[in-house]
Amino acid sequence: MSDDELSSSGARPIPSPATLALSTPRVPDMQEETTTPRPSPPQTSYPITFVIVGGGIAGLACALALRRVGHRVTVLERLERDAARGEHGVRAPPNLSKILFHWGLRDALMSKASIMDKLVFTKCECKVPNRRAFPCVTTPLLCHLPDDSSETLAEQLWDAEMLKETQGLFLMLSHPDLHDIFCDAAIQLGADVRFSSEVVEVDPPSRAVTLSSGERLSGDVLIGADGALGQCRTAVLGRRDPGSPTGLAVYDTLISLAYVSTFDPRVALKSWQCLALGGGRAAVAYPIRGFEDISFQLYAPDDAGASGCYEDAAPVDLALVTKDSGISDHLRQTVLGARKTKVIPIRQHVDLEDWVSDDGRLLLIGEAAHPFPPTTIQGTAMAVEDGAVLAKLFSHLSSAAQIESFLYAFQEIRQSRVRNVRAAELGAIAMLTADGPAAAARDASLRANAARGPGANVLEGGGSAEGVWEEYSVLFGYDCEDEADEWWVQWGRLRQRAQDRSMAADGEEPA
């Protein structure tokens, strides 16, 4: 789809870059409203077999969604289950959490997640001349900086009515817990999930894959959910796409609360997300696992030329990396508690015109279709939305003749939303890591909006508060399954009727 087609497709507006750095507060009266799952989804009258390459969140969410509507699913993941689960934090915005609520997984999700209460912006600058500091997430989350200068720029609260409209909650939890929720639910519904099953060859024309063991599996549709560097994206693009460096990398780690609360015990009482802003750097931190750990993500220049992804990147010692970076003594003690720090480069990848292979039924989803910057809020959400939309479309499958049209319908529905959201996420990172005059303007805007008093929208920018809340509502209130149903009502039924008439005219039995 071209840029001109995107601009004329009626795609819904996406919030300004700053809005994607947000999180939501606790809204107790919303919890009951978001607990009711939707009725059981319609079941396909023509079950087919899907082979999904990749057992991360995208692959497992897709497997669960397809099993819910009656299709046969096999998931192939090259890593063992513990390795595939990862070891970092994840934020689940309302457009993600409400999908799990609709699927009847609210209790499983809420038993592992915390509702975010507040978003706090701090400014941290090192006082020592000629020393460029990593920013420090300060009061109330990590520590005080007696030798550094820190300032609370603003605190963000949310509009309760807007949150009700989204039908979801903004949650924070560990990636392993989210992975387990999808995996366990998919297996319970009958998905064949195979770990330690490495795919070494993808054959779209034959709709088959070959494993390292020599086993060959085939299906009616292949789903590529093996990431930006996986075999499926390479098969569709015709070459490997390592992406172009942006000059930034993310240091992603977990820090034990025991190390954090030594410096500020209030962290054990606060369900907050903090964003610390420093010259050309930024840090995001939030508690997970019932405040047992702090998920800590540091955006900094990619001076070492990081490579790889979460599954392949070798752990680094964050305390050693930050030793001469100018951080305060208190934070230096805190990062001693960091473990399994992964350094992931932020790269720009080629926008694929098609997510469907030209020579067979291979469809890309998640990072394989649309790589997002690591640790962003919406990356995981977009992957889960993909699975939900695909299953909703294929719940209407009544004949093999519909398969290709449904694959391209999925692409049509998803591309404009994903591309716009991804661009905004990249803009959010640019905002957080701004330096010089751009950073000064950002900080001045935050201070000015915060000065208007409690309840002010601190990221209002140059627009109205009402306009910003509307942007949030569009982003977080988006219902991907409704979007798929809308396509079926407007286009799918018409195409099916036309096909049935054509078959009848040829003397064939309609689907």
Coordinates of C-alpha atoms in Angstrom, one line a residue:
M1 CA 0.0 0.0 0.0
S2 CA 1.5 3.4 -1.0
D3 CA 1.7 6.5 1.1
D4 CA -1.0 8.1 -1.0
E5 CA -3.3 5.1 -0.4
L6 CA -2.6 5.3 3.3
S7 CA -3.5 9.0 3.5
S8 CA -6.7 8.4 1.6
S9 CA -7.7 5.2 3.4
G10 CA -9.6 6.9 6.2
A11 CA -7.1 5.7 8.8
R12 CA -8.0 7.0 12.2
P13 CA -5.7 9.8 13.7
I14 CA -2.8 8.8 15.8
P15 CA -1.7 10.8 18.9
S16 CA 1.3 13.1 18.8
P17 CA 4.6 11.3 19.7
A18 CA 4.5 12.4 23.3
T19 CA 1.2 10.7 24.0
L20 CA 2.7 7.3 23.4
A21 CA 4.9 7.6 26.4
L22 CA 1.9 7.6 28.7
S23 CA 0.3 5.3 31.1
T24 CA -3.0 5.2 33.1
P25 CA -3.9 5.6 36.7
R26 CA -5.9 3.2 38.9
V27 CA -9.6 3.5 38.2
P28 CA -11.3 1.2 40.7
D29 CA -14.8 1.6 39.3
M30 CA -13.7 0.5 35.9
Q31 CA -12.7 -3.0 37.0
E32 CA -16.1 -4.6 37.0
E33 CA -17.0 -3.0 33.7
T34 CA -14.0 -4.6 32.0
T35 CA -14.5 -8.1 33.5
T36 CA -17.3 -9.4 31.3
P37 CA -15.9 -11.5 28.4
R38 CA -17.7 -11.3 25.0
P39 CA -19.9 -14.2 24.0
S40 CA -18.2 -17.2 22.5
P41 CA -17.0 -16.2 19.0
P42 CA -18.6 -17.6 15.9
Q43 CA -17.0 -20.9 14.8
T44 CA -15.8 -21.5 11.3
S45 CA -17.7 -23.9 9.2
Y46 CA -14.6 -24.8 7.3
P47 CA -11.7 -25.6 9.7
I48 CA -8.2 -25.5 8.1
T49 CA -4.7 -26.0 9.4
F50 CA -2.4 -23.1 10.3
V51 CA 1.4 -23.6 10.9
I52 CA 2.8 -20.7 13.0
V53 CA 6.5 -20.2 12.9
G54 CA 7.5 -18.5 16.2
G55 CA 6.3 -19.0 19.7
G56 CA 6.6 -15.5 21.1
I57 CA 3.6 -13.3 22.1
A58 CA 2.6 -12.8 18.5
G59 CA 2.6 -16.5 17.6
L60 CA 0.9 -17.6 20.8
A61 CA -1.8 -14.9 20.7
C62 CA -2.5 -15.8 17.1
A63 CA -2.7 -19.5 18.0
L64 CA -5.1 -18.9 20.8
A65 CA -7.3 -16.6 18.7
L66 CA -7.5 -19.2 15.8
R67 CA -8.3 -22.0 18.2
R68 CA -11.1 -19.9 19.7
V69 CA -12.8 -19.9 16.3
G70 CA -12.2 -23.6 15.5
H71 CA -9.1 -23.8 13.3
R72 CA -6.3 -26.3 13.8
V73 CA -3.0 -24.8 14.9
T74 CA 0.6 -25.9 15.3
V75 CA 3.2 -23.5 16.8
L76 CA 6.9 -24.0 16.2
E77 CA 9.4 -22.2 18.4
R78 CA 13.1 -22.8 18.1
L79 CA 13.9 -22.0 21.8
E80 CA 13.0 -23.9 24.9
R81 CA 10.0 -22.5 26.7
D82 CA 11.9 -20.8 29.5
A83 CA 14.2 -19.0 27.0
A84 CA 11.2 -18.0 24.8
R85 CA 9.4 -16.4 27.8
G86 CA 12.1 -13.7 28.0
E87 CA 13.0 -11.9 31.2
H88 CA 11.9 -8.3 31.2
G89 CA 8.9 -6.1 31.8
V90 CA 6.0 -5.2 29.5
R91 CA 3.3 -2.5 29.5
A92 CA -0.2 -3.6 28.3
P93 CA -2.2 -0.5 27.2
P94 CA -6.0 -0.6 27.1
N95 CA -6.2 -1.7 23.5
L96 CA -4.3 -4.8 24.5
S97 CA -5.7 -5.6 27.9
K98 CA -9.3 -5.4 26.6
I99 CA -8.6 -8.2 24.1
L100 CA -7.7 -10.5 26.9
F101 CA -10.8 -9.4 28.8
H102 CA -12.9 -10.2 25.8
W103 CA -11.3 -13.6 25.5
G104 CA -12.2 -14.5 29.1
L105 CA -8.6 -14.1 30.5
R106 CA -9.2 -11.1 32.8
D107 CA -8.6 -13.1 36.0
A108 CA -5.4 -14.7 34.6
L109 CA -4.1 -11.3 33.5
M110 CA -5.1 -9.3 36.7
S111 CA -3.5 -12.0 38.9
K112 CA -0.1 -11.1 37.4
A113 CA -0.5 -7.4 36.5
S114 CA -0.7 -4.1 38.3
I115 CA -2.9 -1.1 37.2
M116 CA -0.7 1.9 36.7
D117 CA -1.6 4.8 39.0
K118 CA 0.5 7.7 37.7
L119 CA 3.1 8.8 35.2
V120 CA 5.9 10.9 36.6
F121 CA 8.4 12.9 34.5
T122 CA 11.7 13.9 36.1
K123 CA 14.7 15.8 34.7
C124 CA 18.1 14.7 35.8
E125 CA 21.3 16.5 35.0
C126 CA 24.7 15.7 36.4
K127 CA 26.4 18.7 38.1
V128 CA 29.9 17.5 37.5
P129 CA 31.4 19.5 34.6
N130 CA 32.2 17.7 31.3
R131 CA 30.6 14.5 32.4
R132 CA 27.6 13.3 30.5
A133 CA 25.3 11.5 32.8
F134 CA 22.9 8.6 32.3
P135 CA 19.6 9.9 33.6
C136 CA 18.4 8.6 36.9
V137 CA 14.8 7.7 37.7
T138 CA 14.5 9.6 40.9
T139 CA 11.9 10.2 43.6
P140 CA 9.7 8.3 44.2
L141 CA 11.0 5.3 42.2
L142 CA 14.7 4.7 42.5
C143 CA 16.8 7.1 44.5
H144 CA 17.8 10.7 45.6
L145 CA 20.8 12.3 44.0
P146 CA 22.7 14.4 46.6
D147 CA 25.5 15.1 44.1
D148 CA 23.3 15.6 41.1
S149 CA 20.5 18.0 40.1
S150 CA 17.0 16.5 39.7
E151 CA 13.6 18.0 39.2
T152 CA 10.1 16.6 39.0
L153 CA 8.8 18.1 35.8
A154 CA 5.2 16.9 35.8
E155 CA 2.8 14.2 36.9
Q156 CA 0.1 12.9 34.6
L157 CA -3.4 11.8 35.6
W158 CA -6.0 10.7 33.2
D159 CA -9.6 11.5 32.2
A160 CA -11.9 8.9 33.8
E161 CA -14.5 9.1 31.1
M162 CA -11.9 8.5 28.4
L163 CA -10.6 5.5 30.2
K164 CA -14.2 4.0 30.5
E165 CA -14.6 4.4 26.7
T166 CA -11.5 2.3 26.1
Q167 CA -13.0 -0.7 27.9
G168 CA -9.5 -1.7 29.0
L169 CA -6.9 -0.9 31.6
F170 CA -3.3 0.2 31.4
L171 CA -1.3 -2.6 33.1
M172 CA 2.3 -3.5 33.8
L173 CA 3.6 -7.0 34.2
S174 CA 6.5 -9.3 33.4
H175 CA 6.9 -10.6 29.8
P176 CA 7.2 -14.2 31.1
D177 CA 3.9 -13.9 32.8
L178 CA 2.2 -12.5 29.7
H179 CA 3.8 -15.3 27.6
D180 CA 2.5 -17.9 30.0
I181 CA -1.0 -16.6 29.9
F182 CA -1.2 -16.9 26.1
C183 CA 0.7 -20.2 26.0
D184 CA -1.3 -21.9 28.7
A185 CA -4.6 -20.7 27.2
A186 CA -3.7 -21.8 23.7
I187 CA -2.6 -25.3 24.8
Q188 CA -5.8 -25.6 26.9
L189 CA -7.8 -25.0 23.8
G190 CA -6.0 -27.6 21.8
A191 CA -3.2 -25.8 20.0
D192 CA -0.1 -28.0 19.4
V193 CA 2.7 -25.8 20.8
R194 CA 6.2 -27.2 20.2
F195 CA 9.2 -25.6 21.8
S196 CA 12.8 -26.5 20.8
S197 CA 11.5 -26.9 17.2
E198 CA 13.8 -24.9 14.9
V199 CA 12.5 -24.2 11.4
V200 CA 15.4 -24.2 9.0
E201 CA 13.5 -23.9 5.7
V202 CA 10.2 -22.2 4.7
D203 CA 8.6 -23.3 1.5
P204 CA 5.6 -21.0 0.7
P205 CA 4.6 -22.6 -2.6
S206 CA 4.2 -26.0 -0.8
R207 CA 2.9 -24.3 2.4
A208 CA 5.4 -26.4 4.3
V209 CA 8.4 -25.9 6.7
T210 CA 11.3 -28.1 7.5
L211 CA 12.7 -28.5 11.0
S212 CA 16.3 -29.0 12.0
S213 CA 15.3 -32.5 12.9
G214 CA 14.5 -33.2 9.3
E215 CA 10.7 -33.3 10.0
R216 CA 8.6 -31.6 7.4
L217 CA 5.2 -30.1 8.3
S218 CA 2.6 -28.6 6.0
G219 CA -0.7 -26.7 6.4
D220 CA -3.2 -24.7 4.6
V221 CA -1.7 -21.4 5.7
L222 CA 1.8 -20.6 7.1
I223 CA 2.0 -17.7 9.6
G224 CA 5.4 -16.0 10.1
A225 CA 5.7 -14.8 13.7
D226 CA 9.4 -15.3 14.0
G227 CA 10.5 -11.6 14.2
A228 CA 12.2 -9.0 12.1
L229 CA 15.3 -11.2 11.6
G230 CA 13.4 -14.5 11.1
Q231 CA 13.2 -16.8 8.1
C232 CA 9.6 -15.9 7.2
R233 CA 10.2 -12.1 6.7
T234 CA 13.3 -13.0 4.7
A235 CA 11.2 -15.3 2.5
V236 CA 8.6 -12.6 1.8
L237 CA 11.1 -9.8 1.3
G238 CA 13.5 -11.9 -0.7
R239 CA 16.5 -10.9 1.5
R240 CA 17.4 -10.4 5.1
D241 CA 16.5 -7.0 6.5
P242 CA 18.8 -6.2 9.5
G243 CA 17.5 -2.6 9.6
S244 CA 19.2 0.7 9.6
P245 CA 20.8 2.1 12.8
T246 CA 19.2 5.1 14.4
G247 CA 22.1 5.7 16.7
L248 CA 20.2 4.6 19.8
A249 CA 20.0 1.4 21.8
V250 CA 17.9 0.2 24.8
Y251 CA 19.5 -1.3 27.9
D252 CA 16.6 -3.5 29.2
T253 CA 16.9 -5.1 32.6
L254 CA 15.2 -5.9 35.9
I255 CA 16.4 -4.6 39.2
S256 CA 15.4 -6.2 42.5
L257 CA 13.2 -4.1 44.7
A258 CA 15.6 -4.9 47.5
Y259 CA 18.2 -2.7 45.9
V260 CA 15.8 0.1 45.1
S261 CA 13.9 0.3 48.3
T262 CA 17.2 0.8 50.2
F263 CA 17.2 4.3 48.8
D264 CA 13.5 5.1 48.7
P265 CA 11.2 2.7 50.6
R266 CA 8.1 4.5 49.1
V267 CA 8.6 2.6 45.9
A268 CA 7.0 -0.4 47.6
L269 CA 3.8 1.5 48.0
K270 CA 3.6 3.2 44.6
S271 CA 2.2 1.8 41.3
W272 CA 3.8 4.4 39.2
Q273 CA 5.7 4.6 35.9
C274 CA 8.6 7.1 35.9
L275 CA 10.3 8.6 32.9
A276 CA 13.6 10.3 33.6
L277 CA 14.9 12.7 31.0
G278 CA 18.6 13.6 30.5
G279 CA 20.6 15.0 27.6
G280 CA 20.2 12.6 24.7
R281 CA 19.2 9.8 27.1
A282 CA 16.0 8.7 28.9
A283 CA 15.0 5.9 31.4
V284 CA 11.7 4.3 31.9
A285 CA 11.0 2.3 35.1
Y286 CA 7.9 0.6 36.6
P287 CA 7.3 -2.1 39.2
I288 CA 6.2 -5.7 38.2
R289 CA 5.6 -9.0 39.9
G290 CA 3.8 -7.5 42.9
F291 CA 6.7 -4.9 43.3
E292 CA 9.2 -7.7 43.6
D293 CA 11.2 -6.2 40.6
I294 CA 11.6 -2.9 38.8
S295 CA 11.5 -3.1 35.0
F296 CA 14.2 -0.6 34.0
Q297 CA 14.8 0.5 30.4
L298 CA 17.5 2.9 29.5
Y299 CA 17.6 4.7 26.1
A300 CA 21.2 5.8 25.2
P301 CA 23.5 6.3 22.2
D302 CA 24.5 3.1 20.6
D303 CA 28.2 3.8 20.9
A304 CA 29.1 0.1 20.9
G305 CA 27.1 -0.8 17.8
A306 CA 24.7 -3.3 19.5
S307 CA 23.3 -6.0 17.3
G308 CA 20.8 -8.8 17.6
C309 CA 17.4 -9.1 19.4
Y310 CA 16.1 -10.2 22.8
E311 CA 16.5 -13.9 22.0
D312 CA 20.1 -13.6 20.7
A313 CA 21.7 -10.6 22.5
A314 CA 24.3 -11.6 25.1
P315 CA 23.7 -10.1 28.6
V316 CA 25.9 -7.3 29.7
D317 CA 26.8 -6.0 33.2
L318 CA 24.9 -2.7 33.6
A319 CA 27.0 -1.7 36.6
L320 CA 30.2 -2.1 34.5
V321 CA 28.6 -0.3 31.5
T322 CA 27.6 2.7 33.6
K323 CA 30.8 2.8 35.8
D324 CA 32.3 5.9 34.2
S325 CA 29.1 7.5 32.8
G326 CA 28.6 10.1 35.6
I327 CA 25.6 8.5 37.4
S328 CA 25.2 9.3 41.0
D329 CA 26.6 7.1 43.8
H330 CA 23.1 6.1 44.8
L331 CA 22.1 4.9 41.4
R332 CA 25.5 3.2 41.0
Q333 CA 24.6 1.1 44.0
T334 CA 21.1 0.5 42.6
V335 CA 22.3 -0.9 39.3
L336 CA 24.3 -3.5 41.1
G337 CA 21.0 -5.2 41.4
A338 CA 20.4 -5.3 37.7
R339 CA 20.4 -8.7 36.1
K340 CA 20.3 -10.1 32.6
T341 CA 20.6 -6.7 31.0
K342 CA 20.1 -6.9 27.2
V343 CA 21.3 -4.2 24.8
I344 CA 19.0 -4.0 21.8
P345 CA 19.6 -1.5 19.0
I346 CA 16.8 0.7 17.8
R347 CA 16.7 0.2 14.0
Q348 CA 14.5 1.4 11.2
H349 CA 13.3 -1.5 9.0
V350 CA 12.0 -1.6 5.5
D351 CA 8.2 -1.1 5.2
L352 CA 6.9 -4.2 3.4
E353 CA 4.4 -3.4 0.7
D354 CA 2.9 -6.9 1.1
W355 CA 2.8 -9.1 4.2
V356 CA 1.6 -12.0 2.1
S357 CA 4.1 -14.1 0.0
D358 CA 3.7 -13.8 -3.7
D359 CA 4.3 -17.5 -4.2
G360 CA 2.2 -19.1 -1.5
R361 CA 0.0 -18.8 1.5
L362 CA 2.6 -17.3 3.9
L363 CA 1.4 -14.4 6.0
L364 CA 3.6 -12.3 8.3
I365 CA 2.4 -10.9 11.6
G366 CA 3.9 -9.2 14.6
E367 CA 7.5 -8.1 14.4
A368 CA 8.0 -10.2 11.2
A369 CA 5.5 -7.9 9.5
H370 CA 6.1 -4.6 11.3
P371 CA 9.2 -4.4 13.5
F372 CA 8.7 -1.9 16.4
P373 CA 11.4 -0.3 18.5
P374 CA 12.2 -2.5 21.5
T375 CA 10.3 -1.8 24.8
T376 CA 7.7 0.5 23.3
I377 CA 4.2 0.4 24.7
Q378 CA 2.4 -0.5 21.5
G379 CA 4.8 -3.1 20.0
T380 CA 3.3 -6.0 22.0
A381 CA -0.2 -4.6 21.6
M382 CA 0.0 -4.5 17.8
A383 CA 1.2 -8.1 17.7
V384 CA -1.8 -9.3 19.8
E385 CA -4.2 -7.2 17.7
D386 CA -2.8 -9.0 14.6
G387 CA -3.8 -12.4 16.0
A388 CA -7.3 -11.1 17.0
V389 CA -8.0 -9.6 13.6
L390 CA -6.8 -12.7 11.7
A391 CA -9.0 -15.0 13.7
K392 CA -12.0 -12.8 13.4
L393 CA -11.7 -12.8 9.7
F394 CA -11.2 -16.6 9.5
S395 CA -14.1 -17.3 11.7
H396 CA -16.2 -16.5 8.6
L397 CA -14.3 -19.0 6.4
S398 CA -16.7 -21.3 4.6
S399 CA -14.5 -22.5 1.7
A400 CA -10.9 -22.7 0.5
A401 CA -11.7 -20.1 -2.2
Q402 CA -11.9 -17.5 0.5
I403 CA -8.4 -18.0 2.1
E404 CA -6.4 -15.7 -0.1
S405 CA -9.0 -12.9 0.1
F406 CA -9.0 -13.1 3.9
L407 CA -5.1 -12.9 4.0
Y408 CA -5.2 -9.8 2.0
A409 CA -8.1 -8.4 4.0
F410 CA -5.9 -8.8 7.1
Q411 CA -3.2 -6.8 5.4
E412 CA -5.6 -4.1 4.3
I413 CA -7.0 -3.7 7.8
R414 CA -3.8 -3.8 9.7
Q415 CA -1.2 -1.9 7.6
S416 CA -2.4 1.7 8.1
R417 CA -2.9 1.4 11.8
V418 CA 0.4 -0.3 12.5
R419 CA 2.4 2.0 10.3
N420 CA 1.0 5.1 12.0
V421 CA 1.4 3.8 15.5
R422 CA 4.9 2.7 14.8
A423 CA 5.9 6.1 13.5
A424 CA 4.4 7.7 16.6
E425 CA 6.4 5.3 18.8
L426 CA 9.6 6.3 17.1
G427 CA 8.6 10.0 17.6
A428 CA 8.0 9.3 21.3
I429 CA 11.5 7.9 21.6
A430 CA 12.9 11.0 19.9
M431 CA 10.9 13.2 22.3
L432 CA 12.2 11.3 25.3
T433 CA 15.8 11.4 24.2
A434 CA 15.9 15.0 22.9
D435 CA 18.9 17.1 23.6
G436 CA 19.7 20.8 23.4
P437 CA 17.0 23.2 22.4
A438 CA 14.5 20.5 21.6
A439 CA 14.9 19.1 25.1
A440 CA 14.6 22.6 26.6
A441 CA 11.3 23.2 24.8
R442 CA 9.9 19.8 25.9
D443 CA 10.8 20.5 29.5
A444 CA 9.3 24.0 29.4
S445 CA 6.1 22.6 28.0
L446 CA 5.9 20.0 30.8
R447 CA 6.6 22.6 33.5
A448 CA 4.0 25.1 32.1
N449 CA 1.3 22.5 31.9
A450 CA 2.0 21.1 35.3
A451 CA 1.8 24.7 36.7
R452 CA -1.9 24.8 35.8
G453 CA -2.6 22.6 38.8
P454 CA -3.8 19.1 39.6
G455 CA -5.7 17.3 36.8
A456 CA -4.0 19.3 34.0
N457 CA -2.9 17.3 31.0
V458 CA 0.8 17.9 31.1
L459 CA 1.4 16.6 27.5
E460 CA -1.2 18.9 26.0
G461 CA 1.4 20.7 23.8
G462 CA -0.1 23.3 21.6
G463 CA -3.5 21.7 21.3
S464 CA -6.5 21.6 23.6
A465 CA -7.0 19.2 26.4
E466 CA -10.1 17.9 24.8
G467 CA -8.3 17.2 21.6
V468 CA -5.6 15.2 23.4
W469 CA -8.1 13.1 25.3
E470 CA -9.8 12.4 22.0
E471 CA -6.4 11.2 20.6
Y472 CA -5.9 8.9 23.6
S473 CA -9.4 7.5 23.1
V474 CA -8.7 6.7 19.4
L475 CA -5.4 5.0 20.2
F476 CA -6.4 3.0 23.3
G477 CA -10.1 2.7 22.5
Y478 CA -9.5 1.0 19.1
D479 CA -11.3 -2.3 18.9
C480 CA -9.4 -4.5 16.3
E481 CA -12.0 -7.2 16.4
D482 CA -14.8 -4.7 15.6
E483 CA -12.7 -3.5 12.7
A484 CA -12.5 -7.0 11.3
D485 CA -16.2 -7.5 11.7
E486 CA -16.8 -4.2 9.9
W487 CA -14.7 -5.4 6.9
W488 CA -16.8 -8.6 6.8
V489 CA -20.1 -6.7 6.8
Q490 CA -19.0 -4.2 4.2
W491 CA -16.9 -6.3 1.9
G492 CA -16.6 -10.0 2.9
R493 CA -20.3 -10.8 2.5
L494 CA -20.5 -9.1 -0.8
R495 CA -17.5 -11.0 -2.2
Q496 CA -18.9 -14.3 -0.9
R497 CA -22.3 -13.7 -2.5
A498 CA -20.6 -12.8 -5.8
Q499 CA -18.5 -15.9 -5.6
D500 CA -21.5 -18.0 -4.9
R501 CA -23.4 -16.6 -7.9
S502 CA -20.4 -17.3 -10.1
M503 CA -20.2 -20.9 -8.9
A504 CA -23.9 -21.4 -9.3
A505 CA -23.7 -20.1 -12.9
D506 CA -20.9 -22.6 -13.6
G507 CA -23.0 -25.4 -12.2
E508 CA -21.0 -25.8 -9.0
E509 CA -22.2 -26.0 -5.4
P510 CA -21.9 -22.7 -3.6
A511 CA -19.9 -22.6 -0.3

